[in-house]
Amino acid sequence: MDVERDRAARGGRVARGDRAARGDRAARGGRTAPGDRAARGDPAARSGRVALVTGASSGLGREIALALGGAGYRLVLHGRDAARLDDLAARTGGTAVTGDLADPREPGRLAATAVETAGRVDVLVNNAGAGWAGPFPEMSADLAGRMLAVNLGASIALTRALLPAMLERGEGGLAFVSSIAGRLGVAGEAVYAATKGGLEAFAESLRLELHGTGVTVTVLVPGVVDTPFFERRGVPYTRRRPRPLPPGPVAAALVRGIATGTAEVHAPRWLRLPVAVRGVHPGLYRRLASRLGERPPG
């Protein structure tokens, strides 16, 4: 469904940090050539453009929203923590939309609300994610279903709702926050790794499909980032190496990647090495991973 054509009444909580965004729709129309200055990272060209960020309540999503706001984007911020979202909306002048992407109706409601309040969505950042760590047989079916819905299903549904208008305008950006777990697999996080691997396959397929349309696809592949994610997954990060990265620089790298249309952003950059080793010598990689401690966390 193209949500820019269907704005039926919707429920849910919406808090506006920038009420002027609702009335300013002048930039909505018209077709922009793929060579638009914004695709080359010109901040002035992004003035008035709208970015929707999921999982913006805290951690990496919050930092991504701050970086996009600093680059001149108007923001629609989605998450489950109403107080944190309202605080971020007040700081950035964005619009806070509270909801749970595990609900299959939420992606459609969010997409429609974003268009209703901001007029359009130029960049979609699929950042929301849930994790769990432990032996797979101990994981409940409900939790596995929730992770599939939040980490993968919601991103597909949001992209499906918002992509048609981007194609009609001839420009746009789709960003997906993956994980090194989705590239390599991690013992004790089988379902999480599967959802991120599926997200990467979806993004890569879209990139091929959208070539030449003016809509770019950027995937962030982070390693360990210092956010509340590890506490929420039930097992804190206790390894000495690699050391967790601060979320701010990781978010900034993604925003640069969106601006330049970069296909993949690794944080840290050396993560390309184990991915390359696994691709060229999978047997060697598995032996090294076993020796270096890729075991169930805990």
Short mmCIF file of C-alpha atoms in Angstrom, two decimals:
data_model
loop_
_atom_site.label_atom_id
_atom_site.label_comp_id
_atom_site.label_asym_id
_atom_site.label_seq_id
_atom_site.Cartn_x
_atom_site.Cartn_y
_atom_site.Cartn_z
CA MET A 1 0.00 0.00 0.00
CA ASP A 2 1.28 3.47 -0.89
CA VAL A 3 0.68 5.35 2.35
CA GLU A 4 0.96 8.75 0.69
CA ARG A 5 -2.29 7.99 -1.10
CA ASP A 6 -4.11 6.41 1.81
CA ARG A 7 -4.42 8.58 4.93
CA ALA A 8 -7.38 7.04 6.66
CA ALA A 9 -7.92 7.65 10.35
CA ARG A 10 -5.40 5.90 12.55
CA GLY A 11 -5.09 5.28 16.28
CA GLY A 12 -2.05 5.41 18.55
CA ARG A 13 -0.07 8.01 20.39
CA VAL A 14 1.69 10.75 18.47
CA ALA A 15 3.64 13.58 20.10
CA ARG A 16 4.86 16.45 17.94
CA GLY A 17 8.10 18.24 18.70
CA ASP A 18 7.68 20.34 15.58
CA ARG A 19 4.09 21.24 14.74
CA ALA A 20 5.21 23.31 11.81
CA ALA A 21 6.19 20.06 10.06
CA ARG A 22 2.52 19.20 9.56
CA GLY A 23 1.80 22.33 7.59
CA ASP A 24 4.97 22.47 5.52
CA ARG A 25 4.41 20.17 2.55
CA ALA A 26 5.89 22.31 -0.21
CA ALA A 27 8.83 19.98 -0.85
CA ARG A 28 6.59 16.95 -1.30
CA GLY A 29 5.89 17.08 -5.00
CA GLY A 30 8.00 16.80 -8.09
CA ARG A 31 10.54 14.32 -9.37
CA THR A 32 14.21 14.75 -8.51
CA ALA A 33 16.94 13.35 -10.68
CA PRO A 34 19.15 10.62 -9.16
CA GLY A 35 22.07 13.05 -9.30
CA ASP A 36 20.44 15.35 -6.75
CA ARG A 37 22.95 17.17 -4.54
CA ALA A 38 21.63 15.45 -1.43
CA ALA A 39 22.90 12.12 -2.73
CA ARG A 40 26.38 13.62 -2.67
CA GLY A 41 26.10 14.66 0.96
CA ASP A 42 25.38 18.41 0.60
CA PRO A 43 23.72 19.44 3.91
CA ALA A 44 21.91 22.35 2.26
CA ALA A 45 20.27 19.98 -0.19
CA ARG A 46 18.85 17.95 2.72
CA SER A 47 17.07 20.90 4.29
CA GLY A 48 13.47 19.95 4.83
CA ARG A 49 13.99 16.27 4.04
CA VAL A 50 12.32 13.80 6.37
CA ALA A 51 13.88 10.75 8.02
CA LEU A 52 11.94 8.06 9.88
CA VAL A 53 14.02 6.23 12.51
CA THR A 54 12.77 3.13 14.30
CA GLY A 55 14.16 2.06 17.65
CA ALA A 56 14.92 5.68 18.41
CA SER A 57 14.21 5.55 22.15
CA SER A 58 17.80 4.82 23.14
CA GLY A 59 21.16 3.45 22.12
CA LEU A 60 22.23 3.49 18.49
CA GLY A 61 18.81 4.59 17.23
CA ARG A 62 18.90 7.69 19.39
CA GLU A 63 22.37 8.59 18.15
CA ILE A 64 21.31 8.03 14.53
CA ALA A 65 18.39 10.40 15.06
CA LEU A 66 20.66 13.04 16.59
CA ALA A 67 23.10 12.73 13.70
CA LEU A 68 20.33 13.03 11.11
CA GLY A 69 18.86 16.00 12.93
CA GLY A 70 22.27 17.65 12.95
CA ALA A 71 22.47 17.07 9.19
CA GLY A 72 19.26 19.02 8.64
CA TYR A 73 16.63 16.30 8.45
CA ARG A 74 13.18 16.62 9.96
CA LEU A 75 12.59 13.54 12.07
CA VAL A 76 9.86 11.04 12.81
CA LEU A 77 10.98 8.98 15.79
CA HIS A 78 9.51 5.60 16.69
CA GLY A 79 10.01 3.45 19.76
CA ARG A 80 8.35 1.96 22.81
CA ASP A 81 9.63 4.32 25.52
CA ALA A 82 7.33 7.34 25.40
CA ALA A 83 9.30 9.46 27.86
CA ARG A 84 12.61 8.98 26.07
CA LEU A 85 11.02 9.60 22.68
CA ASP A 86 9.39 12.81 23.87
CA ASP A 87 12.71 14.01 25.24
CA LEU A 88 14.43 13.25 21.93
CA ALA A 89 11.63 14.91 19.96
CA ALA A 90 11.95 18.03 22.08
CA ARG A 91 15.70 18.08 21.53
CA THR A 92 15.54 17.56 17.76
CA GLY A 93 12.22 19.19 16.87
CA GLY A 94 11.00 15.82 15.63
CA THR A 95 7.74 13.92 15.95
CA ALA A 96 7.52 11.04 18.43
CA VAL A 97 5.35 8.04 17.60
CA THR A 98 5.10 5.42 20.32
CA GLY A 99 4.35 1.82 19.45
CA ASP A 100 5.55 -1.78 19.34
CA LEU A 101 6.73 -3.15 16.00
CA ALA A 102 6.04 -6.69 17.21
CA ASP A 103 2.38 -5.86 16.52
CA PRO A 104 1.82 -6.72 12.82
CA ARG A 105 -0.44 -3.66 12.46
CA GLU A 106 2.18 -1.23 13.74
CA PRO A 107 4.39 -0.84 10.64
CA GLY A 108 1.42 0.23 8.54
CA ARG A 109 0.19 2.61 11.21
CA LEU A 110 3.66 4.09 11.63
CA ALA A 111 4.18 4.62 7.89
CA ALA A 112 0.79 6.28 7.52
CA THR A 113 1.33 8.46 10.58
CA ALA A 114 4.76 9.56 9.38
CA VAL A 115 3.36 10.69 6.04
CA GLU A 116 0.38 12.36 7.69
CA THR A 117 2.50 14.35 10.12
CA ALA A 118 5.59 15.10 8.03
CA GLY A 119 4.20 15.04 4.49
CA ARG A 120 6.68 12.47 3.15
CA VAL A 121 9.52 10.16 4.14
CA ASP A 122 12.78 10.62 2.25
CA VAL A 123 14.95 8.29 4.35
CA LEU A 124 13.81 5.22 6.26
CA VAL A 125 16.21 3.91 8.92
CA ASN A 126 15.23 0.39 9.98
CA ASN A 127 17.07 0.26 13.28
CA ALA A 128 14.66 -1.36 15.76
CA GLY A 129 15.81 -4.72 16.98
CA ALA A 130 15.40 -7.25 19.77
CA GLY A 131 17.95 -9.76 21.00
CA TRP A 132 18.26 -12.84 23.16
CA ALA A 133 21.28 -14.92 24.11
CA GLY A 134 21.43 -18.51 25.26
CA PRO A 135 21.10 -22.08 24.00
CA PHE A 136 18.52 -22.26 21.23
CA PRO A 137 16.44 -25.08 22.81
CA GLU A 138 15.85 -22.82 25.82
CA MET A 139 14.36 -20.01 23.74
CA SER A 140 10.57 -19.72 23.82
CA ALA A 141 8.59 -19.80 20.60
CA ASP A 142 6.95 -16.49 21.52
CA LEU A 143 10.29 -14.75 21.89
CA ALA A 144 11.56 -16.19 18.61
CA GLY A 145 8.42 -14.94 16.89
CA ARG A 146 8.81 -11.49 18.40
CA MET A 147 12.40 -11.22 17.18
CA LEU A 148 11.40 -12.26 13.68
CA ALA A 149 8.64 -9.66 13.68
CA VAL A 150 10.69 -6.75 15.04
CA ASN A 151 14.07 -7.42 13.43
CA LEU A 152 12.91 -8.54 10.00
CA GLY A 153 9.16 -8.41 9.40
CA ALA A 154 8.71 -4.78 10.45
CA SER A 155 11.54 -3.63 8.19
CA ILE A 156 10.02 -5.40 5.21
CA ALA A 157 6.56 -4.00 5.94
CA LEU A 158 7.79 -0.42 6.44
CA THR A 159 9.86 -0.57 3.27
CA ARG A 160 6.92 -1.92 1.30
CA ALA A 161 4.72 0.92 2.55
CA LEU A 162 7.15 3.79 1.91
CA LEU A 163 9.15 2.70 -1.13
CA PRO A 164 6.49 3.41 -3.81
CA ALA A 165 6.49 7.15 -3.07
CA MET A 166 10.30 7.24 -3.15
CA LEU A 167 10.25 5.59 -6.56
CA GLU A 168 7.63 8.04 -7.77
CA ARG A 169 9.82 10.97 -6.70
CA GLY A 170 12.93 9.35 -8.15
CA GLU A 171 14.94 9.62 -4.92
CA GLY A 172 15.11 8.24 -1.43
CA GLY A 173 17.21 6.28 1.01
CA LEU A 174 16.67 2.95 2.76
CA ALA A 175 18.99 2.13 5.65
CA PHE A 176 19.13 -1.16 7.53
CA VAL A 177 20.99 -1.69 10.80
CA SER A 178 22.28 -5.25 10.68
CA SER A 179 24.93 -6.92 12.83
CA ILE A 180 28.15 -8.82 12.34
CA ALA A 181 26.11 -11.75 13.70
CA GLY A 182 24.11 -11.65 10.48
CA ARG A 183 27.29 -12.01 8.42
CA LEU A 184 29.10 -14.65 10.44
CA GLY A 185 26.64 -16.35 12.78
CA VAL A 186 27.16 -16.40 16.54
CA ALA A 187 26.72 -19.37 18.86
CA GLY A 188 24.01 -18.72 21.41
CA GLU A 189 22.29 -16.13 19.21
CA ALA A 190 20.94 -18.32 16.42
CA VAL A 191 17.60 -16.57 15.93
CA TYR A 192 19.07 -13.07 16.25
CA ALA A 193 21.73 -13.93 13.68
CA ALA A 194 19.08 -15.40 11.40
CA THR A 195 16.97 -12.24 11.52
CA LYS A 196 19.96 -10.05 10.71
CA GLY A 197 21.11 -12.38 7.95
CA GLY A 198 17.62 -12.21 6.47
CA LEU A 199 17.66 -8.44 6.73
CA GLU A 200 20.93 -8.28 4.81
CA ALA A 201 19.61 -10.58 2.06
CA PHE A 202 16.51 -8.40 1.77
CA ALA A 203 18.60 -5.24 1.55
CA GLU A 204 21.01 -6.69 -1.02
CA SER A 205 18.14 -7.91 -3.19
CA LEU A 206 16.49 -4.49 -3.01
CA ARG A 207 19.79 -2.81 -3.94
CA LEU A 208 19.94 -4.85 -7.13
CA GLU A 209 16.29 -4.23 -7.88
CA LEU A 210 16.50 -0.48 -7.29
CA HIS A 211 19.64 0.19 -9.31
CA GLY A 212 19.21 3.34 -11.38
CA THR A 213 15.99 4.45 -9.68
CA GLY A 214 17.54 7.12 -7.44
CA VAL A 215 16.67 5.13 -4.28
CA THR A 216 19.76 3.96 -2.41
CA VAL A 217 20.18 1.10 0.04
CA THR A 218 22.72 1.31 2.87
CA VAL A 219 23.45 -1.45 5.38
CA LEU A 220 25.25 -0.79 8.66
CA VAL A 221 27.20 -3.80 9.91
CA PRO A 222 28.23 -3.02 13.48
CA GLY A 223 30.21 -5.15 15.84
CA VAL A 224 29.96 -4.52 19.57
CA VAL A 225 28.43 -1.12 20.34
CA ASP A 226 28.11 0.29 23.85
CA THR A 227 24.31 0.41 24.17
CA PRO A 228 21.67 -1.15 26.47
CA PHE A 229 21.16 -3.93 23.89
CA PHE A 230 23.27 -6.45 25.76
CA GLU A 231 21.48 -5.91 29.04
CA ARG A 232 18.12 -6.25 27.33
CA ARG A 233 19.06 -9.48 25.59
CA GLY A 234 19.51 -11.01 29.06
CA VAL A 235 23.29 -11.51 29.00
CA PRO A 236 25.71 -8.58 29.40
CA TYR A 237 28.79 -8.28 27.22
CA THR A 238 31.76 -9.39 29.30
CA ARG A 239 34.54 -10.07 26.80
CA ARG A 240 37.70 -7.98 26.93
CA ARG A 241 37.97 -7.87 23.14
CA PRO A 242 36.71 -6.44 20.94
CA ARG A 243 35.99 -3.42 23.07
CA PRO A 244 32.53 -1.87 22.61
CA LEU A 245 32.41 1.18 20.35
CA PRO A 246 30.65 4.38 21.46
CA PRO A 247 27.36 4.68 19.53
CA GLY A 248 27.89 8.28 18.37
CA PRO A 249 30.67 7.63 15.82
CA VAL A 250 28.88 4.51 14.57
CA ALA A 251 25.71 6.56 13.97
CA ALA A 252 27.71 9.28 12.23
CA ALA A 253 29.27 6.69 9.91
CA LEU A 254 25.82 5.45 8.91
CA VAL A 255 24.55 8.97 8.22
CA ARG A 256 27.59 9.60 6.01
CA GLY A 257 26.84 6.36 4.22
CA ILE A 258 23.23 7.40 3.62
CA ALA A 259 24.34 10.79 2.27
CA THR A 260 26.80 9.26 -0.18
CA GLY A 261 24.74 6.22 -1.14
CA THR A 262 27.32 3.81 0.28
CA ALA A 263 26.18 0.19 0.08
CA GLU A 264 27.79 -1.07 3.29
CA VAL A 265 29.22 0.56 6.39
CA HIS A 266 31.27 -1.62 8.75
CA ALA A 267 31.92 -0.40 12.28
CA PRO A 268 34.72 -0.91 13.03
CA ARG A 269 36.18 -1.15 9.54
CA TRP A 270 38.29 -4.21 10.34
CA LEU A 271 35.09 -6.29 10.49
CA ARG A 272 35.50 -6.70 6.75
CA LEU A 273 38.43 -9.04 7.48
CA PRO A 274 36.61 -11.90 9.23
CA VAL A 275 33.80 -11.61 6.68
CA ALA A 276 36.36 -11.96 3.88
CA VAL A 277 38.08 -14.90 5.57
CA ARG A 278 34.77 -16.69 6.01
CA GLY A 279 33.89 -16.08 2.37
CA VAL A 280 37.19 -17.32 0.97
CA HIS A 281 38.12 -20.01 3.55
CA PRO A 282 34.98 -21.01 5.50
CA GLY A 283 36.65 -24.03 7.07
CA LEU A 284 39.56 -21.95 8.33
CA TYR A 285 37.18 -19.34 9.68
CA ARG A 286 35.20 -21.94 11.65
CA ARG A 287 38.37 -23.35 13.19
CA LEU A 288 39.55 -19.87 14.18
CA ALA A 289 36.13 -18.92 15.54
CA SER A 290 36.06 -22.03 17.71
CA ARG A 291 39.50 -21.26 19.14
CA LEU A 292 38.77 -17.57 19.69
CA GLY A 293 35.65 -18.17 21.69
CA GLU A 294 32.60 -17.96 19.44
CA ARG A 295 30.64 -19.98 21.99
CA PRO A 296 27.26 -19.41 23.59
CA PRO A 297 27.49 -16.25 25.70
CA GLY A 298 27.14 -16.37 29.41
#
